[in-house]
Tab-separated table of C-alpha atoms and ligand atoms in Angstrom:
chain	number	residue	atom	x	y	z
Y	4	MET	CA	12.403	-61.862	-18.473
Y	5	ALA	CA	10.729	-64.518	-16.227
Y	6	ASN	CA	9.395	-63.263	-12.889
Y	7	SER	CA	10.332	-59.715	-13.488
Y	8	THR	CA	9.059	-57.010	-11.162
Y	9	LYS	CA	7.447	-53.922	-12.761
Y	10	LYS	CA	7.959	-50.638	-11.125
Y	11	VAL	CA	4.865	-48.759	-11.678
Y	12	VAL	CA	3.833	-45.073	-11.335
Y	13	ILE	CA	-0.045	-44.499	-11.229
Y	14	LEU	CA	-1.334	-41.040	-12.340
Y	15	GLY	CA	-4.959	-40.839	-11.046
Y	16	SER	CA	-4.503	-43.379	-8.315
Y	17	THR	CA	-7.625	-42.375	-6.313
Y	18	GLY	CA	-9.998	-42.788	-9.202
Y	19	SER	CA	-11.871	-45.830	-10.106
Y	20	ILE	CA	-9.102	-47.314	-12.500
Y	21	GLY	CA	-6.446	-46.269	-9.932
Y	22	VAL	CA	-7.998	-48.017	-7.140
Y	23	SER	CA	-8.401	-51.050	-9.231
Y	24	ALA	CA	-4.828	-50.939	-10.293
Y	25	LEU	CA	-3.758	-50.863	-6.644
Y	26	LYS	CA	-5.960	-53.922	-6.206
Y	27	VAL	CA	-3.976	-55.871	-8.980
Y	28	ALA	CA	-0.625	-54.635	-7.468
Y	29	ASN	CA	-1.654	-55.863	-4.028
Y	30	ASP	CA	-2.686	-59.160	-5.475
Y	31	LEU	CA	0.477	-59.633	-7.564
Y	32	PHE	CA	2.803	-58.007	-4.953
Y	33	GLU	CA	5.887	-60.062	-6.263
Y	34	ARG	CA	5.302	-58.835	-9.727
Y	35	ILE	CA	4.238	-55.249	-9.310
Y	36	GLU	CA	5.861	-52.530	-7.248
Y	37	ILE	CA	4.203	-49.266	-6.877
Y	38	VAL	CA	6.902	-46.447	-7.040
Y	39	GLY	CA	4.786	-43.390	-7.495
Y	40	LEU	CA	1.138	-42.187	-6.948
Y	41	GLY	CA	-0.524	-38.901	-8.245
Y	42	ALA	CA	-3.995	-37.629	-7.667
Y	43	TYR	CA	-5.840	-34.367	-8.336
Y	44	GLN	CA	-7.008	-33.329	-4.782
Y	45	SER	CA	-8.183	-36.493	-2.881
Y	46	ALA	CA	-5.558	-36.009	-0.209
Y	47	ASP	CA	-6.594	-38.326	2.457
Y	48	LYS	CA	-7.087	-41.136	-0.014
Y	49	LEU	CA	-3.717	-40.488	-1.492
Y	50	LEU	CA	-2.074	-40.430	1.961
Y	51	SER	CA	-3.640	-43.819	2.983
Y	52	GLN	CA	-2.550	-45.164	-0.495
Y	53	LEU	CA	1.046	-43.953	0.329
Y	54	ASN	CA	0.933	-45.873	3.606
Y	55	GLN	CA	-0.578	-48.968	2.063
Y	56	THR	CA	1.886	-49.230	-0.940
Y	57	GLY	CA	5.007	-47.777	0.452
Y	58	ALA	CA	5.560	-45.621	-2.633
Y	59	ARG	CA	8.226	-43.163	-2.177
Y	60	ALA	CA	6.998	-40.274	-4.510
Y	61	ALA	CA	3.473	-38.590	-5.031
Y	62	CYS	CA	1.832	-35.749	-6.439
Y	63	LEU	CA	-1.344	-33.752	-5.997
Y	64	SER	CA	-2.091	-31.589	-8.877
Y	65	ASP	CA	-4.130	-29.188	-6.854
Y	66	GLN	CA	-1.229	-27.120	-5.358
Y	67	ASP	CA	-3.161	-25.596	-2.353
Y	68	VAL	CA	-4.299	-28.941	-1.251
Y	69	ALA	CA	-0.791	-30.314	-1.716
Y	70	GLU	CA	0.563	-27.568	0.661
Y	71	SER	CA	-2.108	-28.082	3.239
Y	72	ILE	CA	-1.108	-31.751	3.763
Y	73	SER	CA	2.613	-31.301	3.664
Y	74	ALA	CA	2.925	-32.036	7.382
Y	75	ASP	CA	1.128	-35.380	6.971
Y	76	VAL	CA	3.299	-36.830	4.201
Y	77	PRO	CA	5.031	-39.959	5.366
Y	78	SER	CA	8.912	-39.304	5.744
Y	79	GLY	CA	11.013	-40.432	2.926
Y	80	VAL	CA	8.117	-39.604	0.352
Y	81	ASP	CA	8.918	-36.931	-2.254
Y	82	MET	CA	5.745	-34.867	-2.672
Y	83	PHE	CA	5.417	-33.023	-5.901
Y	84	SER	CA	2.498	-30.706	-6.828
Y	85	GLY	CA	0.801	-29.143	-9.871
Y	86	GLU	CA	0.949	-30.065	-13.555
Y	87	GLU	CA	4.834	-30.126	-13.402
Y	88	GLY	CA	4.516	-32.457	-10.472
Y	89	LEU	CA	2.621	-35.072	-12.671
Y	90	VAL	CA	5.680	-34.729	-15.050
Y	91	GLU	CA	8.125	-35.416	-12.364
Y	92	LEU	CA	6.273	-38.380	-11.357
Y	93	ALA	CA	5.864	-39.818	-14.994
Y	94	THR	CA	9.567	-39.563	-15.587
Y	95	LEU	CA	10.723	-41.004	-12.252
Y	96	GLU	CA	14.019	-42.506	-12.646
Y	97	GLU	CA	13.131	-45.926	-11.388
Y	98	ALA	CA	9.840	-46.289	-13.069
Y	99	ASP	CA	9.461	-48.895	-15.795
Y	100	ILE	CA	5.722	-48.166	-16.590
Y	101	VAL	CA	3.417	-45.172	-16.066
Y	102	LEU	CA	-0.292	-45.897	-16.032
Y	103	ILE	CA	-2.410	-42.791	-17.008
Y	104	ALA	CA	-5.597	-43.024	-15.402
Y	105	ILE	CA	-6.562	-39.299	-14.990
Y	106	VAL	CA	-9.870	-38.283	-16.494
Y	107	GLY	CA	-9.656	-35.917	-19.181
Y	108	VAL	CA	-6.613	-34.360	-20.944
Y	109	ALA	CA	-4.489	-33.614	-17.933
Y	110	GLY	CA	-2.678	-36.726	-18.646
Y	111	LEU	CA	-1.363	-35.791	-21.939
Y	112	LYS	CA	1.783	-33.876	-21.045
Y	113	PRO	CA	2.869	-36.493	-18.446
Y	114	ALA	CA	2.184	-39.276	-20.962
Y	115	LEU	CA	4.486	-37.573	-23.586
Y	116	ALA	CA	7.013	-36.837	-20.863
Y	117	ALA	CA	6.998	-40.551	-19.825
Y	118	LEU	CA	7.496	-41.815	-23.405
Y	119	GLU	CA	10.307	-39.372	-24.007
Y	120	ALA	CA	11.902	-40.748	-20.913
Y	121	GLY	CA	11.723	-44.220	-22.234
Y	122	LYS	CA	9.038	-45.363	-19.933
Y	123	ASP	CA	6.339	-47.736	-21.224
Y	124	LEU	CA	2.835	-46.257	-21.042
Y	125	ALA	CA	-0.428	-48.077	-19.822
Y	126	VAL	CA	-3.173	-45.890	-21.023
Y	127	ALA	CA	-6.500	-45.755	-19.358
Y	128	SER	CA	-7.475	-42.278	-20.228
Y	129	LYS	CA	-8.946	-42.560	-23.653
Y	130	GLU	CA	-9.170	-38.767	-24.010
Y	131	ILE	CA	-5.418	-38.447	-24.623
Y	132	LEU	CA	-5.376	-40.880	-27.341
Y	133	VAL	CA	-8.627	-39.377	-28.995
Y	134	MET	CA	-6.898	-35.971	-28.700
Y	135	ALA	CA	-3.304	-36.672	-29.642
Y	136	GLY	CA	-3.118	-40.276	-30.539
Y	137	GLN	CA	-1.075	-39.708	-33.526
Y	138	GLU	CA	1.505	-37.841	-31.454
Y	139	ILE	CA	1.529	-40.336	-28.673
Y	140	MET	CA	1.978	-43.384	-31.072
Y	141	GLU	CA	4.755	-41.510	-33.120
Y	142	THR	CA	6.652	-40.568	-29.904
Y	143	ALA	CA	6.552	-44.129	-28.674
Y	144	SER	CA	7.856	-45.514	-31.864
Y	145	ARG	CA	10.724	-42.976	-31.961
Y	146	THR	CA	11.641	-43.733	-28.381
Y	147	GLY	CA	11.000	-47.384	-28.543
Y	148	SER	CA	8.504	-47.299	-25.587
Y	149	LYS	CA	5.473	-49.402	-25.817
Y	150	VAL	CA	1.726	-48.136	-25.330
Y	151	LEU	CA	-0.424	-50.653	-23.607
Y	152	PRO	CA	-4.174	-50.137	-23.596
Y	153	VAL	CA	-5.888	-50.465	-20.316
Y	154	ASP	CA	-9.466	-49.771	-21.813
Y	155	SER	CA	-10.941	-53.230	-21.735
Y	156	GLU	CA	-12.032	-53.290	-25.429
Y	157	HIS	CA	-8.463	-52.224	-26.612
Y	158	ASN	CA	-6.850	-54.445	-24.258
Y	159	ALA	CA	-9.024	-57.211	-25.872
Y	160	ILE	CA	-7.921	-56.300	-29.376
Y	161	PHE	CA	-4.354	-55.860	-28.237
Y	162	GLN	CA	-4.390	-59.556	-26.992
Y	163	CYS	CA	-6.190	-60.727	-30.134
Y	164	LEU	CA	-3.453	-59.006	-32.447
Y	165	GLU	CA	-0.449	-60.355	-30.611
Y	166	GLY	CA	1.863	-62.114	-32.963
Y	167	LYS	CA	-0.322	-61.252	-35.994
Y	168	GLU	CA	0.946	-59.339	-39.108
Y	169	PRO	CA	-1.050	-56.095	-39.691
Y	170	ASP	CA	-1.881	-56.944	-43.277
Y	171	THR	CA	-3.698	-60.055	-42.084
Y	172	VAL	CA	-6.312	-57.950	-40.239
Y	173	SER	CA	-9.461	-57.138	-41.774
Y	174	ARG	CA	-11.443	-55.290	-39.130
Y	175	LEU	CA	-11.703	-54.525	-35.439
Y	176	ILE	CA	-15.025	-55.226	-33.658
Y	177	LEU	CA	-15.393	-53.111	-30.489
Y	178	THR	CA	-18.141	-54.476	-28.254
Y	179	ALA	CA	-20.611	-52.087	-26.475
Y	180	SER	CA	-22.830	-52.816	-23.575
Y	181	GLY	CA	-25.412	-50.474	-25.073
Y	182	GLY	CA	-25.725	-48.761	-21.750
Y	183	PRO	CA	-28.761	-48.446	-19.600
Y	184	PHE	CA	-31.007	-47.009	-22.374
Y	185	ARG	CA	-30.460	-49.548	-25.073
Y	186	LYS	CA	-34.099	-50.444	-25.273
Y	187	TYR	CA	-35.619	-46.944	-24.759
Y	188	GLU	CA	-37.605	-45.250	-27.444
Y	189	ARG	CA	-36.192	-42.096	-28.870
Y	190	LYS	CA	-38.877	-39.922	-27.187
Y	191	ASP	CA	-38.265	-41.412	-23.905
Y	192	LEU	CA	-34.703	-40.476	-23.976
Y	193	GLU	CA	-35.739	-36.749	-23.580
Y	194	ASN	CA	-36.710	-37.347	-19.952
Y	195	VAL	CA	-33.767	-39.492	-18.863
Y	196	SER	CA	-32.532	-38.548	-15.327
Y	197	VAL	CA	-29.132	-38.161	-14.058
Y	198	GLU	CA	-29.739	-41.059	-11.546
Y	199	LYS	CA	-30.964	-43.434	-14.315
Y	200	ALA	CA	-27.833	-42.561	-16.573
Y	201	LEU	CA	-25.569	-43.192	-13.692
Y	202	ASN	CA	-26.900	-46.795	-13.268
Y	203	HIS	CA	-24.708	-48.870	-15.668
Y	204	PRO	CA	-25.916	-52.378	-16.286
Y	205	THR	CA	-22.710	-54.012	-16.337
Y	206	TRP	CA	-19.540	-51.950	-15.425
Y	207	ASP	CA	-19.045	-50.049	-12.181
Y	208	MET	CA	-17.216	-46.750	-13.173
Y	209	GLY	CA	-16.822	-43.069	-12.469
Y	210	PRO	CA	-19.722	-40.822	-13.515
Y	211	LYS	CA	-18.308	-39.144	-16.549
Y	212	ILE	CA	-17.616	-42.496	-18.182
Y	213	THR	CA	-20.873	-43.902	-17.176
Y	214	VAL	CA	-22.801	-41.123	-18.830
Y	215	ASP	CA	-20.648	-41.570	-21.874
Y	216	SER	CA	-21.600	-45.244	-21.801
Y	217	ALA	CA	-25.270	-44.197	-21.820
Y	218	THR	CA	-24.924	-41.707	-24.889
Y	219	LEU	CA	-22.613	-44.084	-26.569
Y	220	PHE	CA	-19.948	-41.354	-26.830
Y	221	ASN	CA	-17.629	-43.783	-24.744
Y	222	LYS	CA	-17.838	-46.146	-27.702
Y	223	GLY	CA	-17.301	-43.206	-30.168
Y	224	LEU	CA	-14.260	-42.109	-28.243
Y	225	GLU	CA	-13.080	-45.807	-28.189
Y	226	MET	CA	-13.477	-46.047	-32.155
Y	227	ILE	CA	-10.890	-43.100	-32.283
Y	228	GLU	CA	-8.679	-44.507	-29.722
Y	229	ALA	CA	-8.565	-47.891	-31.720
Y	230	ARG	CA	-7.795	-46.028	-34.928
Y	231	TRP	CA	-4.568	-44.714	-33.332
Y	232	LEU	CA	-3.526	-47.377	-31.198
Y	233	PHE	CA	-3.708	-50.057	-33.850
Y	234	ASP	CA	-2.859	-47.802	-36.811
Y	235	ILE	CA	-6.118	-48.645	-38.678
Y	236	GLU	CA	-8.571	-46.604	-40.776
Y	237	MET	CA	-11.998	-45.601	-39.149
Y	238	ASP	CA	-13.812	-47.455	-41.702
Y	239	ARG	CA	-12.277	-50.816	-40.436
Y	240	VAL	CA	-13.407	-50.144	-36.932
Y	241	ASP	CA	-16.978	-51.476	-36.237
Y	242	VAL	CA	-19.161	-51.523	-33.126
Y	243	ILE	CA	-21.670	-54.384	-32.112
Y	244	VAL	CA	-23.868	-54.040	-28.967
Y	245	HIS	CA	-23.172	-57.081	-26.536
Y	246	PRO	CA	-25.214	-56.425	-23.405
Y	247	GLN	CA	-23.430	-59.007	-21.094
Y	248	SER	CA	-19.888	-57.349	-21.597
Y	249	ILE	CA	-18.112	-60.670	-21.577
Y	250	VAL	CA	-16.659	-60.605	-25.035
Y	251	HIS	CA	-14.461	-57.382	-24.627
Y	252	SER	CA	-13.740	-57.066	-28.358
Y	253	MET	CA	-12.823	-59.021	-31.409
Y	254	VAL	CA	-10.544	-58.864	-34.479
Y	255	GLU	CA	-11.691	-60.276	-37.793
Y	256	PHE	CA	-8.745	-61.489	-40.079
Y	257	ILE	CA	-8.674	-61.687	-43.886
Y	258	ASP	CA	-9.535	-65.313	-43.932
Y	259	GLY	CA	-12.927	-64.583	-42.125
Y	260	SER	CA	-11.661	-66.083	-38.745
Y	261	ILE	CA	-12.429	-63.963	-35.642
Y	262	LEU	CA	-10.477	-63.799	-32.448
Y	263	ALA	CA	-12.100	-62.638	-29.208
Y	264	GLN	CA	-11.106	-61.988	-25.712
Y	265	LEU	CA	-13.475	-62.903	-22.843
Y	266	SER	CA	-13.591	-62.349	-19.119
Y	267	VAL	CA	-15.893	-61.326	-16.551
Y	268	THR	CA	-16.417	-57.544	-16.233
Y	269	ASP	CA	-13.686	-56.458	-13.961
Y	270	MET	CA	-11.318	-53.843	-15.071
Y	271	CYS	CA	-8.551	-55.665	-12.953
Y	272	PHE	CA	-8.230	-58.031	-15.994
Y	273	PRO	CA	-7.115	-55.524	-18.553
Y	274	ILE	CA	-5.023	-53.434	-15.939
Y	275	GLN	CA	-3.220	-56.591	-14.916
Y	276	TYR	CA	-2.480	-57.625	-18.598
Y	277	ALA	CA	-1.068	-54.134	-19.237
Y	278	LEU	CA	1.135	-54.062	-16.151
Y	279	THR	CA	2.413	-57.523	-16.424
Y	280	TRP	CA	2.820	-57.723	-20.286
Y	281	PRO	CA	4.262	-59.705	-22.113
Y	282	GLU	CA	3.800	-62.224	-19.244
Y	283	ARG	CA	0.580	-63.811	-18.129
Y	284	VAL	CA	0.313	-64.382	-14.404
Y	285	PRO	CA	-2.153	-66.212	-12.327
Y	286	ASN	CA	-4.499	-64.118	-10.001
Y	287	SER	CA	-7.415	-64.420	-7.615
Y	288	LEU	CA	-9.979	-63.117	-10.160
Y	289	PRO	CA	-13.086	-65.230	-11.024
Y	290	PRO	CA	-13.153	-67.015	-14.431
Y	291	VAL	CA	-16.033	-66.927	-16.916
Y	292	ASP	CA	-18.622	-69.479	-16.019
Y	293	PHE	CA	-20.400	-70.202	-19.480
Y	294	ALA	CA	-22.941	-72.617	-18.154
Y	295	ASP	CA	-24.061	-69.852	-15.727
Y	296	LEU	CA	-24.090	-67.365	-18.452
Y	297	GLY	CA	-26.086	-69.521	-20.662
Y	298	LYS	CA	-25.980	-67.244	-23.653
Y	299	LEU	CA	-24.129	-64.152	-25.220
Y	300	ASP	CA	-26.310	-61.616	-27.187
Y	301	PHE	CA	-25.281	-59.248	-29.825
Y	302	GLU	CA	-27.293	-56.611	-31.675
Y	303	LYS	CA	-26.738	-53.755	-34.155
Y	304	PRO	CA	-26.155	-50.319	-32.423
Y	305	ARG	CA	-28.972	-47.754	-32.893
Y	306	THR	CA	-26.957	-45.173	-34.672
Y	307	GLU	CA	-30.020	-42.975	-35.602
Y	308	ASP	CA	-31.284	-42.617	-31.955
Y	309	PHE	CA	-27.902	-42.467	-30.510
Y	310	PRO	CA	-25.877	-40.303	-32.840
Y	311	ALA	CA	-22.584	-40.529	-30.926
Y	312	LEU	CA	-21.038	-43.212	-33.087
Y	313	ASN	CA	-21.714	-41.211	-36.215
Y	314	LEU	CA	-20.237	-38.058	-34.787
Y	315	ALA	CA	-17.225	-40.088	-33.696
Y	316	ARG	CA	-16.812	-41.648	-36.942
Y	317	ALA	CA	-16.885	-38.150	-38.701
Y	318	ALA	CA	-14.371	-36.932	-36.124
Y	319	GLY	CA	-12.059	-39.803	-36.598
Y	320	ASN	CA	-12.247	-39.534	-40.358
Y	321	ALA	CA	-11.626	-35.696	-40.387
Y	322	GLY	CA	-8.833	-36.227	-38.049
Y	323	GLY	CA	-6.759	-33.066	-37.171
Y	324	THR	CA	-8.169	-31.026	-34.259
Y	325	LEU	CA	-11.773	-32.338	-34.655
Y	326	PRO	CA	-11.501	-35.491	-32.301
Y	327	ALA	CA	-10.148	-33.182	-29.651
Y	328	VAL	CA	-13.065	-30.656	-30.152
Y	329	MET	CA	-15.556	-33.649	-30.006
Y	330	ASN	CA	-14.027	-34.897	-26.785
Y	331	ALA	CA	-13.905	-31.526	-25.147
Y	332	ALA	CA	-17.419	-30.602	-26.228
Y	333	ASN	CA	-18.684	-33.873	-24.799
Y	334	GLU	CA	-16.872	-33.305	-21.476
Y	335	ILE	CA	-18.617	-29.898	-20.978
Y	336	ALA	CA	-22.019	-31.314	-22.096
Y	337	VAL	CA	-21.672	-34.097	-19.732
Y	338	ALA	CA	-20.780	-31.878	-16.874
Y	339	GLN	CA	-23.897	-29.698	-17.612
Y	340	PHE	CA	-26.099	-32.830	-17.857
Y	341	LEU	CA	-24.857	-34.034	-14.472
Y	342	LYS	CA	-25.809	-30.587	-12.987
Y	343	GLY	CA	-29.060	-31.025	-14.389
Y	344	GLN	CA	-28.715	-28.193	-16.756
Y	345	LEU	CA	-28.759	-29.991	-20.007
Y	346	SER	CA	-31.209	-32.826	-21.251
Y	347	PHE	CA	-29.786	-36.257	-22.088
Y	348	PRO	CA	-30.092	-35.538	-25.950
Y	349	GLY	CA	-28.944	-32.125	-25.465
Y	350	ILE	CA	-25.355	-33.986	-24.976
Y	351	TRP	CA	-25.483	-35.103	-28.668
Y	352	GLU	CA	-26.858	-31.798	-29.853
Y	353	HIS	CA	-24.314	-29.788	-28.175
Y	354	VAL	CA	-21.413	-31.854	-29.445
Y	355	GLU	CA	-22.713	-31.855	-32.965
Y	356	SER	CA	-23.127	-28.059	-33.039
Y	357	VAL	CA	-19.586	-27.483	-31.559
Y	358	MET	CA	-18.053	-29.872	-34.254
Y	359	THR	CA	-20.109	-28.268	-37.102
Y	360	ASN	CA	-18.765	-24.814	-36.054
Y	361	HIS	CA	-14.991	-25.933	-35.715
Y	362	LYS	CA	-12.471	-25.035	-38.437
Y	363	VAL	CA	-10.428	-28.223	-38.499
Y	364	ILE	CA	-6.610	-27.792	-38.361
Y	365	GLU	CA	-4.841	-30.601	-40.119
Y	366	ASN	CA	-1.604	-32.113	-38.650
Y	367	PRO	CA	-1.995	-29.932	-35.421
Y	368	ALA	CA	0.836	-29.443	-32.898
Y	369	ILE	CA	0.163	-30.350	-29.253
Y	370	ASP	CA	-0.446	-26.472	-28.489
Y	371	GLU	CA	-2.966	-26.319	-31.420
Y	372	LEU	CA	-4.768	-29.460	-29.975
Y	373	ILE	CA	-4.810	-27.800	-26.542
Y	374	GLU	CA	-6.130	-24.538	-28.139
Y	375	ALA	CA	-8.901	-26.482	-29.991
Y	376	ASP	CA	-9.709	-28.290	-26.774
Y	377	GLN	CA	-10.072	-24.875	-24.901
Y	378	TRP	CA	-12.056	-23.353	-27.732
Y	379	ALA	CA	-14.561	-26.200	-27.581
Y	380	ARG	CA	-14.826	-25.931	-23.715
Y	381	ILE	CA	-16.052	-22.198	-23.821
Y	382	TYR	CA	-18.359	-22.809	-26.737
Y	383	PRO	CA	-21.746	-21.550	-25.504
Y	384	ILE	CA	-24.447	-24.239	-24.726
Y	385	VAL	CA	-27.862	-23.425	-26.081
S	424	LIG	MG1	-14.069	-49.362	-22.634
C-alpha cells in the first residue's frame, strides 16, 4: 500500500493534540485527508478548522453551542451534536482511522464504536485505555482493527516492538521528564502554585496533563496504559526520569539489549507515525542534534515524595474498576487544584483516599466502569 491516503476523523480537534494533528495533516496533505472534526464547545475554532481542512462532517458535543452556530456551518458539512454525534463521527462511512484526542472519558464510547465499525484507532486520550483498556484491546482484536498509540512514550514503545516476538520482551521502560518539581524538597511541594505547576520544562500541553506531569500521575496513567496496549504485567513496566524528553521510551529484550526511540519533543512525531503507520514519511520537523544536546540524563523517580507511581502500580495490579477510580479521582483533584481549592500534595492524598475506599469490581462491564468513574467523581474532598 504505497502512498496511500488515510481518511482521518479527529475527535478533540480544537485541543492541543487536535491542533498538532491538523499541523501534521497540513504538512502531509498528500497522505492525510481530514474527513471529520469533533470538539466540545469551541465553536469558532471548529468552524475555522472546517474551512481550513474541507472536512465534510463535524460535531460539537455541547448541544446548545451546536444549535447556536448552525447558520454558520459551511454548506455541505454534516453537523452533529451531543454524545451521539461523536459516535456518528467515529463511525463515518469513509473514515479509515479515528484519532481520539478528547480529554477524559468522553472518548470511550466513540472509540469502541469506531472499533466495532472496523476503523483503526489512534489513541491520544490515555484515560480511555486506563479505564477500559482490556475492553478496547479485546474489541480491536475481535474486529481486526488496530490500536495505534499517540502518547509519545507508547508510540516509542510501539515502534521499538515492531517485528519483535512478545516472548522476547523483558520489560518496558517509560521515560518521564520528572516535571517542574523534580528537584523540590518534599516540604516545598506543599506551597506549589498553580502557575508553577503549569510551567512544564519540556512539553507544551493542556493544563490537566501539565499538572499530571508535575504530580507524576501522568506517568502513572501511562504505566496502566502500557499494561493494556502491549499486554504486559505491571511488574514489567518501569519508569525512569529523563529530564530532556528526547528518549521517548525504551524496550528491554531478554538478551539484555535495549531499543529506544528518540526525537525532539514535538507531539507531531507520534501523531504522524500513528496516522501514517505502517509507512514512514518525510516531513518538515527538525531532527535531533546530538552535538547540540551534549548529554542525556537519567535518574530514579522519587516515588516516596511523589506517590503517584506507587498508586498507579497498585491500581494496575488490582485491575477491575480501580484504574478508572484512580483516574476519575485524579481528574477531580486536579480541577480543584487548578481552582486554588486543593494543595498540590492534596491531589495525591485525595486520590489515595478514594482508592482506599473503593470496593473493586473484577472484570467490570462498561456500565460498571462508568458507574465507578461517577462514584469517584462525587467522592468528597476533605
Ligand atoms: Mg506521554
